[in-house]
Coordinates of C-alpha atoms and ligand atoms in Angstrom, one line a residue:
X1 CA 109.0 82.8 136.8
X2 CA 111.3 84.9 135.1
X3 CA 112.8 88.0 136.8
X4 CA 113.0 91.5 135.8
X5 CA 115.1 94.4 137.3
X6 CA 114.6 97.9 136.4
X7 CA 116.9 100.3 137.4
X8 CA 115.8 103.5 137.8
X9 CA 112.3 105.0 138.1
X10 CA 112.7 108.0 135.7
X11 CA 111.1 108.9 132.3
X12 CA 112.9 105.3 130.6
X13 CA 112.5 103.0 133.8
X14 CA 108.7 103.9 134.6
X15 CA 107.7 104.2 131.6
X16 CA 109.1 100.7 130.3
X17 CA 107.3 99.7 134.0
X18 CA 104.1 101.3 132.6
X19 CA 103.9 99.1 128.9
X20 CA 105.5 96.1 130.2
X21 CA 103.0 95.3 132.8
X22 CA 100.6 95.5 130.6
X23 CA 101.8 93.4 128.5
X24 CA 103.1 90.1 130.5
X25 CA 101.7 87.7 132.5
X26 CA 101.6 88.5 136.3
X27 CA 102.1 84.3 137.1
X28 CA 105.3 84.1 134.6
X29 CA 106.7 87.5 135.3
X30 CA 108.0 89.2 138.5
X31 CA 109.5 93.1 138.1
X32 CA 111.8 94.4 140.7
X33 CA 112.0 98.3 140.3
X34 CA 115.4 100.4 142.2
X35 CA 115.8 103.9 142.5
X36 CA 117.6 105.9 145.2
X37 CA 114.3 108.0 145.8
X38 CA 110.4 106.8 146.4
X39 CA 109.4 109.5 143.7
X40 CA 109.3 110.1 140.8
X41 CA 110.2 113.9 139.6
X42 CA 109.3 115.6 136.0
X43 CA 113.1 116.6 135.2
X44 CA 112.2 118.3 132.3
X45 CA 110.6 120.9 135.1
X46 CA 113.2 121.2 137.9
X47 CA 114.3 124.3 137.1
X48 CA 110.7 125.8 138.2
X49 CA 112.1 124.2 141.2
X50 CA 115.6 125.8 141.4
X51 CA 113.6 129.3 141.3
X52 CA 111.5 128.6 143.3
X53 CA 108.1 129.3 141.3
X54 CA 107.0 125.0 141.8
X55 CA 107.4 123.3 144.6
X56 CA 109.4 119.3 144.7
X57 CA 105.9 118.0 145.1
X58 CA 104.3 119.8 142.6
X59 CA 106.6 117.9 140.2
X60 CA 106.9 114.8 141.4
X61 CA 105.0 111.8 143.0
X62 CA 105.3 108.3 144.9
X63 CA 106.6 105.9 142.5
X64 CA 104.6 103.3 144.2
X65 CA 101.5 105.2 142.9
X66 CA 102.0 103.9 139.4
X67 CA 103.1 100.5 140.1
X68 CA 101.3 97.3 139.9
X69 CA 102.0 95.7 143.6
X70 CA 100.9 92.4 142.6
X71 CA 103.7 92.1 139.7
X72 CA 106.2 94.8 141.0
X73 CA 108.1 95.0 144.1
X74 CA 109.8 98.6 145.0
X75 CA 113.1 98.6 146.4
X76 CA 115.0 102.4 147.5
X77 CA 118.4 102.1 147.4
X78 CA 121.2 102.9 145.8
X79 CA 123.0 101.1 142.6
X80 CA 126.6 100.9 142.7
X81 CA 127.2 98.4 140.2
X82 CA 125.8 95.9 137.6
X83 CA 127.8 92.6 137.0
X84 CA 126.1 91.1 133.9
X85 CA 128.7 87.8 134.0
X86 CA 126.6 86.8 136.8
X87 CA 123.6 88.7 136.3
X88 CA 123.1 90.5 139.6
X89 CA 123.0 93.5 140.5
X90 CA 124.9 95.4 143.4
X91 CA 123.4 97.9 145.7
X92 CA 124.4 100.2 148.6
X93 CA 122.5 98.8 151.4
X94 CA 120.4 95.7 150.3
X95 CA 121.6 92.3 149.2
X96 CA 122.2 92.0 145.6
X97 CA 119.7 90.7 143.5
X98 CA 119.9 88.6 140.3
X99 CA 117.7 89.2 137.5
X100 CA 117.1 87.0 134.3
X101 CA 116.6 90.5 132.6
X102 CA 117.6 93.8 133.7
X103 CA 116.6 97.3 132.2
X104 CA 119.5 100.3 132.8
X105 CA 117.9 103.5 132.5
X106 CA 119.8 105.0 135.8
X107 CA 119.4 108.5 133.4
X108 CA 122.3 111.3 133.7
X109 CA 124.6 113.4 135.8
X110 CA 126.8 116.5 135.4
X111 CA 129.2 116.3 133.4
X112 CA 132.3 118.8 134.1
X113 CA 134.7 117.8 131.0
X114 CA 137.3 117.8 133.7
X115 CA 137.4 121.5 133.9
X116 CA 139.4 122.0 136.9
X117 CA 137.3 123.7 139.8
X118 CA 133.6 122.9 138.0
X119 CA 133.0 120.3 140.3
X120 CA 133.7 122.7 143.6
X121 CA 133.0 125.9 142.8
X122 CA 129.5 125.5 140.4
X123 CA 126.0 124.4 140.9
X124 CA 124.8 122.0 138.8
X125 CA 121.0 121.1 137.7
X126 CA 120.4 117.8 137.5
X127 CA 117.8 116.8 140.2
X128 CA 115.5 117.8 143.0
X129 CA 118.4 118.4 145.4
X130 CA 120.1 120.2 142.8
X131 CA 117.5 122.4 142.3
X132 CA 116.8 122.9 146.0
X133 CA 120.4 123.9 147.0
X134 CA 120.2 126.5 144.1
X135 CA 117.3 127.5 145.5
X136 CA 119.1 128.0 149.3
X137 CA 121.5 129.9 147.3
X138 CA 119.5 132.4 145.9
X139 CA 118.3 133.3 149.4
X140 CA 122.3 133.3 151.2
X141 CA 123.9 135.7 148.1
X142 CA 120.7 138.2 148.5
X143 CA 121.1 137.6 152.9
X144 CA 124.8 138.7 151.9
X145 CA 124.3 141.8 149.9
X146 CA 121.6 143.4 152.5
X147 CA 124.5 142.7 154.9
X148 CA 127.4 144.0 152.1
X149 CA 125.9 145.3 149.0
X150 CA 128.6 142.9 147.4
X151 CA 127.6 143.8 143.8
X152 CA 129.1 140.5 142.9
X153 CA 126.0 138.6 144.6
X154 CA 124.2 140.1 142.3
X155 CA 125.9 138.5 139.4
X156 CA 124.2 135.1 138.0
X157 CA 126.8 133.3 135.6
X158 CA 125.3 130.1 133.7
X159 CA 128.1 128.1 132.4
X160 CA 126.7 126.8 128.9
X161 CA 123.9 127.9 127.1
X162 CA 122.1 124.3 126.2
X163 CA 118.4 123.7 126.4
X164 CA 118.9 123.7 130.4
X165 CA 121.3 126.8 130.5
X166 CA 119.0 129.5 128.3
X167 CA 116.0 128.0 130.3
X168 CA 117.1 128.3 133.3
X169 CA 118.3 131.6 132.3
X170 CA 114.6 132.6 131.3
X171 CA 113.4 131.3 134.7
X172 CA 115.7 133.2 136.6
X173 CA 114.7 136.3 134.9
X174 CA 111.2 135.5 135.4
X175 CA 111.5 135.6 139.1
X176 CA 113.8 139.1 139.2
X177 CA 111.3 141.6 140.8
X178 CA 111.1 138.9 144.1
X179 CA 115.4 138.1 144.1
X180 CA 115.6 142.1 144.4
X181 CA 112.7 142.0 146.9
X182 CA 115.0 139.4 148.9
X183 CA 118.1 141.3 148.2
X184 CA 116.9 144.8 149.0
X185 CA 118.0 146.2 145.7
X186 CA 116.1 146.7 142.3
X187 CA 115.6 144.3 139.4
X188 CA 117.7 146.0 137.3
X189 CA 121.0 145.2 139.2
X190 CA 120.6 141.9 138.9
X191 CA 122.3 140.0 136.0
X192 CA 121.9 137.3 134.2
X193 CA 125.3 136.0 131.9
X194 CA 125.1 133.1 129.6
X195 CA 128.2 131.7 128.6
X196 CA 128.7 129.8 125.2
X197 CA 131.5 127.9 123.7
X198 CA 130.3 128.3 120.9
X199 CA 130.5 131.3 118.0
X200 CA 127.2 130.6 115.8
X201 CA 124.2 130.8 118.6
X202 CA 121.5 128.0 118.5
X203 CA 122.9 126.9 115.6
X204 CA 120.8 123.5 115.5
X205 CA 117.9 125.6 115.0
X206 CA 116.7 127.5 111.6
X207 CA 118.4 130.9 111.3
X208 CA 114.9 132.3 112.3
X209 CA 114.1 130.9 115.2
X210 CA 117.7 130.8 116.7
X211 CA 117.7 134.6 115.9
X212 CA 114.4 135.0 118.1
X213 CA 115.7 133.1 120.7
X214 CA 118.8 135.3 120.9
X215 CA 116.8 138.0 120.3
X216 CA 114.5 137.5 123.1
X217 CA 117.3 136.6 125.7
X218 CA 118.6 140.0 125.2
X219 CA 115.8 141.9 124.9
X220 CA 114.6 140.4 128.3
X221 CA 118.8 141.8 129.6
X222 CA 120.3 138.6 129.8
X223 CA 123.6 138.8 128.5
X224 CA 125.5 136.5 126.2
X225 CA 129.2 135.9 125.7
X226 CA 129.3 133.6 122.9
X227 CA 132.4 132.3 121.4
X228 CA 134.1 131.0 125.7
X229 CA 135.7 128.3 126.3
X230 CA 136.0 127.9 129.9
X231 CA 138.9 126.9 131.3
X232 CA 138.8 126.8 135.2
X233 CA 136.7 127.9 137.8
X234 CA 137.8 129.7 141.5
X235 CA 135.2 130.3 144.0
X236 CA 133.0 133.0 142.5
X237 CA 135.4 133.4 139.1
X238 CA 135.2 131.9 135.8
X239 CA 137.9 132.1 134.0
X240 CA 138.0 131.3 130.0
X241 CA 139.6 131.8 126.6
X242 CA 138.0 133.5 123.1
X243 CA 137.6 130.2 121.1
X244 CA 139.3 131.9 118.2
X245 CA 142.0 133.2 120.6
X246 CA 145.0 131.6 119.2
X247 CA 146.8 133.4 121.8
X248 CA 145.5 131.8 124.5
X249 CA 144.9 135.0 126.7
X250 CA 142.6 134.2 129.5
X251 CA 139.5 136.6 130.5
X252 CA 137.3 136.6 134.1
X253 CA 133.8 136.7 134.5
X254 CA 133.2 137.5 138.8
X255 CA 129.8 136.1 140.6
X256 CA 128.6 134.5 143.7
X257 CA 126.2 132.5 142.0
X258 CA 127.7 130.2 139.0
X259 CA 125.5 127.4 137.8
X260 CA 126.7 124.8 135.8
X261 CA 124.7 123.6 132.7
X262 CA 127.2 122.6 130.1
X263 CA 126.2 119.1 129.4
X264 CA 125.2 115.7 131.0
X265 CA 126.5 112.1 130.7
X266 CA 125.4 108.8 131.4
X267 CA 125.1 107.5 134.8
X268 CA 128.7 107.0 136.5
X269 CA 127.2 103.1 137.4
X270 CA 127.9 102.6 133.5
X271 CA 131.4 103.2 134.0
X272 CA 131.6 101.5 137.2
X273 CA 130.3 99.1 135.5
X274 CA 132.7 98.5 133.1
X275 CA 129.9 98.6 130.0
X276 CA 131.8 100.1 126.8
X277 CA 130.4 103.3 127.1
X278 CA 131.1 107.0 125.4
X279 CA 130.1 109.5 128.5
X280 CA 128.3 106.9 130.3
X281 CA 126.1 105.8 127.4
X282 CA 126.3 102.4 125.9
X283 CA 125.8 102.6 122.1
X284 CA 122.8 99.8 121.7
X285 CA 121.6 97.1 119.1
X286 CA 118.7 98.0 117.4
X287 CA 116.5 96.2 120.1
X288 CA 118.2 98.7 122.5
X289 CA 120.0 95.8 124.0
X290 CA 123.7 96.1 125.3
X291 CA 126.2 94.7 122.6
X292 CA 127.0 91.0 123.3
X293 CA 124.3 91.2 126.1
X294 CA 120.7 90.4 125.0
X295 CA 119.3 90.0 128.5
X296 CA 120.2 93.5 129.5
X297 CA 118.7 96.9 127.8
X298 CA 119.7 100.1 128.1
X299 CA 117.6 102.8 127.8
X300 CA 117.5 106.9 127.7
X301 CA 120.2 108.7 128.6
X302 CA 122.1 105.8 129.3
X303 CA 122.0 105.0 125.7
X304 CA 123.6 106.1 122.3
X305 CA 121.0 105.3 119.5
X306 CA 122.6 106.3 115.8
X307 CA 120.3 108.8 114.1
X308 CA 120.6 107.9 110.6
X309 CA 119.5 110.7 108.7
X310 CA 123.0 112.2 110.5
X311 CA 126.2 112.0 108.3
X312 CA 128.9 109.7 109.8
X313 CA 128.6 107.9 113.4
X314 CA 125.7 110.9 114.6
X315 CA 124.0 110.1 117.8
X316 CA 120.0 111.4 118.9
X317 CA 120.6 113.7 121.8
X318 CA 119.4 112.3 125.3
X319 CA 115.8 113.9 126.1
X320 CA 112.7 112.5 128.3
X321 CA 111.2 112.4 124.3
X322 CA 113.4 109.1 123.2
X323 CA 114.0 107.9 126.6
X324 CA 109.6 107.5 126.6
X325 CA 110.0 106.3 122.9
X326 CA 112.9 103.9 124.5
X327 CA 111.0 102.9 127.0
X328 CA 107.6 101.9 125.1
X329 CA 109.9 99.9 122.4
X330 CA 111.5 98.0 125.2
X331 CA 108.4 97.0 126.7
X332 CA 107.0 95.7 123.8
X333 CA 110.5 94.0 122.8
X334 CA 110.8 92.0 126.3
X335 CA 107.4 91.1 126.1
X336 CA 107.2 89.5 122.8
X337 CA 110.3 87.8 123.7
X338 CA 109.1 86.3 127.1
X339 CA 105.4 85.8 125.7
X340 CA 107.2 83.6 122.4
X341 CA 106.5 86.1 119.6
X342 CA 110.3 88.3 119.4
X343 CA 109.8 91.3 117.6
X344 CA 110.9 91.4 113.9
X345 CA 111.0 95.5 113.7
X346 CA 114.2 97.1 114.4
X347 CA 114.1 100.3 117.1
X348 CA 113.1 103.9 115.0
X349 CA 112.7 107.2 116.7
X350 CA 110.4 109.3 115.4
X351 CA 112.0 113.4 116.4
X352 CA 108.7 115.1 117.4
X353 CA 110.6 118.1 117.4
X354 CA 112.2 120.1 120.6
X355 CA 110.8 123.6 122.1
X356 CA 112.6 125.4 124.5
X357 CA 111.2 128.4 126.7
X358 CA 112.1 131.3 128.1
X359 CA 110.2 131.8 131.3
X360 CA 106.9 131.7 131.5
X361 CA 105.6 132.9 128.3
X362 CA 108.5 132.6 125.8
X363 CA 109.3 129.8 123.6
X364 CA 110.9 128.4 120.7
X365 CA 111.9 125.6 118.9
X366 CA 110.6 123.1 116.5
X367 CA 107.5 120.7 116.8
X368 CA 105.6 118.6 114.5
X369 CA 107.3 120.1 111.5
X370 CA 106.9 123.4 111.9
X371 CA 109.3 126.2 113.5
X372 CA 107.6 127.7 116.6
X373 CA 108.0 130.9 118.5
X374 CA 106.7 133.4 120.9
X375 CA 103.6 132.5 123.0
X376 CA 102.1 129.6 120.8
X377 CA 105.7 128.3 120.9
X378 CA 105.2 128.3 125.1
X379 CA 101.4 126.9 124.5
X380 CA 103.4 123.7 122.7
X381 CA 106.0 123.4 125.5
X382 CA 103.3 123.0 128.7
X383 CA 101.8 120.8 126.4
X384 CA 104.2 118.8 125.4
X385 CA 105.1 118.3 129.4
X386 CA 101.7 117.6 130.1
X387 CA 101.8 114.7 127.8
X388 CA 105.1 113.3 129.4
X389 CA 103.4 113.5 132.8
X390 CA 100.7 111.3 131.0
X391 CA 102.7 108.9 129.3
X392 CA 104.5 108.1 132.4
X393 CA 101.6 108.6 135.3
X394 CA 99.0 108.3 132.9
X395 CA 95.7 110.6 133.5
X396 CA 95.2 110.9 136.8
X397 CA 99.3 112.4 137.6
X398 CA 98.6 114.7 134.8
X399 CA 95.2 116.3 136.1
X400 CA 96.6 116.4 139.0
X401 CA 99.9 118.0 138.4
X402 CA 100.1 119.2 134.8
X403 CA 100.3 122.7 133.3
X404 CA 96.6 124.1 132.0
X405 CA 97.0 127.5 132.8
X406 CA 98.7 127.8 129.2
X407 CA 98.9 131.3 128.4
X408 CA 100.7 132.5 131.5
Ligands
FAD1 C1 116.6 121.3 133.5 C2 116.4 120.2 132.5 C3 115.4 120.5 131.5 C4 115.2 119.5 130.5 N1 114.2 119.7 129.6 C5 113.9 118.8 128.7 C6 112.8 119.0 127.8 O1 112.2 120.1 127.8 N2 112.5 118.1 126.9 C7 113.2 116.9 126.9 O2 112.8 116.0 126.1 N3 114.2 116.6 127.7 C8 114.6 117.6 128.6 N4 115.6 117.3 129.5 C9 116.3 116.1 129.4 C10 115.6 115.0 130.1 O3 115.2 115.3 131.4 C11 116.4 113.7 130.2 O4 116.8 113.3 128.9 C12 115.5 112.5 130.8 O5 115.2 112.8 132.1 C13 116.2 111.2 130.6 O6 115.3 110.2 131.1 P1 115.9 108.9 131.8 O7 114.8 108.0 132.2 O8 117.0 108.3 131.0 O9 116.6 109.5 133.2 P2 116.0 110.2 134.4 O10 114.7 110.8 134.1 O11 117.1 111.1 134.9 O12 115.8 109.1 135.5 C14 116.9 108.4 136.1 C15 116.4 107.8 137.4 O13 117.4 107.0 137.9 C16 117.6 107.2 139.3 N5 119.0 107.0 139.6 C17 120.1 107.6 139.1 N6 121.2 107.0 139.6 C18 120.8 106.1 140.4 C19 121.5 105.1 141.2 N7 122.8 105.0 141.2 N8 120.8 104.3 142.0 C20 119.4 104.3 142.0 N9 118.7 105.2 141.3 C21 119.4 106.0 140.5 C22 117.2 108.7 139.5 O14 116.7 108.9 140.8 C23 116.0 108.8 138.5 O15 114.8 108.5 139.0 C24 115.9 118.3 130.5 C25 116.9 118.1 131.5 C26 117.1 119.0 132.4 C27 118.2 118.8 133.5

């Protein structure tokens, strides 16, 4: 009986659950699944959560729910540590277990760059809780200014304008008219700043459909300082530098409420670990497995995979997308292996493209091929959700919880 560990029952980990089962032989094959929660949670969606317009459950569901109990045994806890000399693998509260193959998809966290006062002073995004205790922010700063009328708790500053920054952004704005309802002041008061490192906006995009998503932010009155390299953070300050600014001259942006959305890295347990890693993602074969390591895979945003359509050493960004496409590879990988016939075919990512919206009913982005905007743009981006939820919970998770009213 050979003995599989999955860590970490996100997009990668339950997904790879998902295909292998299917695949192996219940009699030669036991699977041990860890995570630190019992559910599973649509990441892609917790900012719905951090606003307050979904609820935790309304994005999430018992990981027990998709497995097979016969083949796979659930175990909550915490992992602090992988030791792949002995194979084993070492968690906070259970004995450690060994594992003839082990699966790392333990996904992202935060990452601060070491900015001094991002850790204490900012909120990050990067799970329920996360998204909760933004949440339980957004109700103390407007329980403060009916007490004060501090105009500063009326100031939103999102550190970083990624994917997660300008959506959050776009879901903050969204719920406006019910913040000012909480606050006792008017919509209008309350604003929304996005701050960017860098000079060109969007830049990944075509000019066209950057300058829509720009143009949209602004039009809606969220405000953009482009061209900001923070530098530190104080409790309600952010405090940065014009990246041209050879001078060095340091500017202030004041707000109670300053979320942080910069970037993410691999799992610290990489690290911790000691797996060569570059931000907590180990740079795979092309079976996905860990260099030197063929028993162990690493998958999603614990992995670097080389796009090679990308000049020089140019890595595909971390997104649920190639952590499912990860995942499904994987499976199929380990399967041949344990079932005699190894897979010949190298690992290939197909990009399916990458939409990001504004609220409810803006979007933009590219998909299939094709530049997207506006309201068909939004269409694509429930849908493309709704077909995560599906490839990971298959159809019963996504009648249940996906996104059908599309146009609103
Ligand atoms: C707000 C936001 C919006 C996003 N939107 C999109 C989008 O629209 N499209 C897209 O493609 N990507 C999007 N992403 C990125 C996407 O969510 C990630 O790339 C994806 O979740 C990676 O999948 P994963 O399986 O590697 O990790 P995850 O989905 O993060 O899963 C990791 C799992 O490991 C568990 N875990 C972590 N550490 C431990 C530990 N020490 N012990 C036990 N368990 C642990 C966690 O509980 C979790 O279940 C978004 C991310 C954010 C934050």
């Amino acid at each position: 009986m050979k003995k599989v560990v999955v860590l970490g029952a996100g997009y990668a980990g339950l997904h790879f659950i998902e295909k292998f089962q299917k695949r192996v032989d219940p009699a030669a094959v036991q699977i041990i699944l860890v995570d630190q929660n019992d559910y599973h949670y649509q990441t892609t969606e917790i900012h719905q959560v951090a606003v307050g317009k979904t609820k935790p459950e309304q994005i999430s569901y018992p990981i027990r729910d998709i497995l097979n109990s016969e083949m796979t045994t659930f175990v909550q806890d915490r992992v602090l540590k992988i030791d792949p000399e002995n194979k084993r693998v070492l968690l906070q509260k259970h004995a450690p277990i060994d594992y003839d193959y082990c699966i790392l998809s333990l996904g992202f966290a935060s990452e601060t760059y070491g900015i001094p006062g991002a850790q204490q002073n900012t909120l990050p995004l990067t799970n329920v809780k996360d998204a909760l205790a933004i949440l339980a922010h957004f109700q103390k700063v407007a329980d403060h200014y009916r007490k004060f009328h501090d105009p500063q708790d009326l100031q939103i500053l999102i550190c970083g304008m990624g994917y997660t920054g300008i959506e959050l952004a776009g879901e903050i704005n969204d719920i406006k008219p019910q913040l000012a309802k909480m606050a006792g002041c008017e919509s209008k008061d309350i604003k929304i700043t996005l701050i960017n490192s860098l000079t060109r906006l969007l830049q990944q995009f075509d000019p066209k459909v950057a300058h829509y998503g720009v143009h949209t932010l602004t039009h809606l009155g969220i405000k953009i300082i482009p061209g900001a390299t923070i530098k530190q953070i104080f409790p309600g300050v952010v405090n940065y530098v014009h990246t041209n600014d050879q001078t060095g001259q340091r500017h202030q942006l004041k707000g109670h409420t300053i979320l942080w959305t910069t970037g993410v890295r691999g799992s610290q347990v990489i690290d911790d670990s000691g797996f060569a890693n570059h931000h907590g993602r180990i740079k795979v074969t092309k079976h996905l497995t860990v260099p030197g390591h063929d028993e162990l895979y690493s998958l999603g945003d614990v992995a670097s995979v080389i796009n090679p359509e990308r000049a020089g050493e140019k890595y595909y960004s971390p997104s649920a997308q190639i952590a499912l496409s990860m995942a499904s590879f994987a499976a199929r990988d380990l399967a041949g292996r344990l079932n005699g016939r190894p897979q010949k075919a190298d690992y290939k990512y197909c990009w399916l493209g990458t939409v990001v919206s504004i609220g409810n009913t803006h979007a933009f982005g590219r998909a299939l091929g094709v530049n997207v905007t506006g309201r068909s743009a939004s269409v694509m981006k429930k849908l493309i959700a709704d077909k995560s939820l599906y490839q990971v919970g298959g159809v019963g998770k996504m009648m249940k919880l996906g996104q059908f009213d599309l146009y609103h």
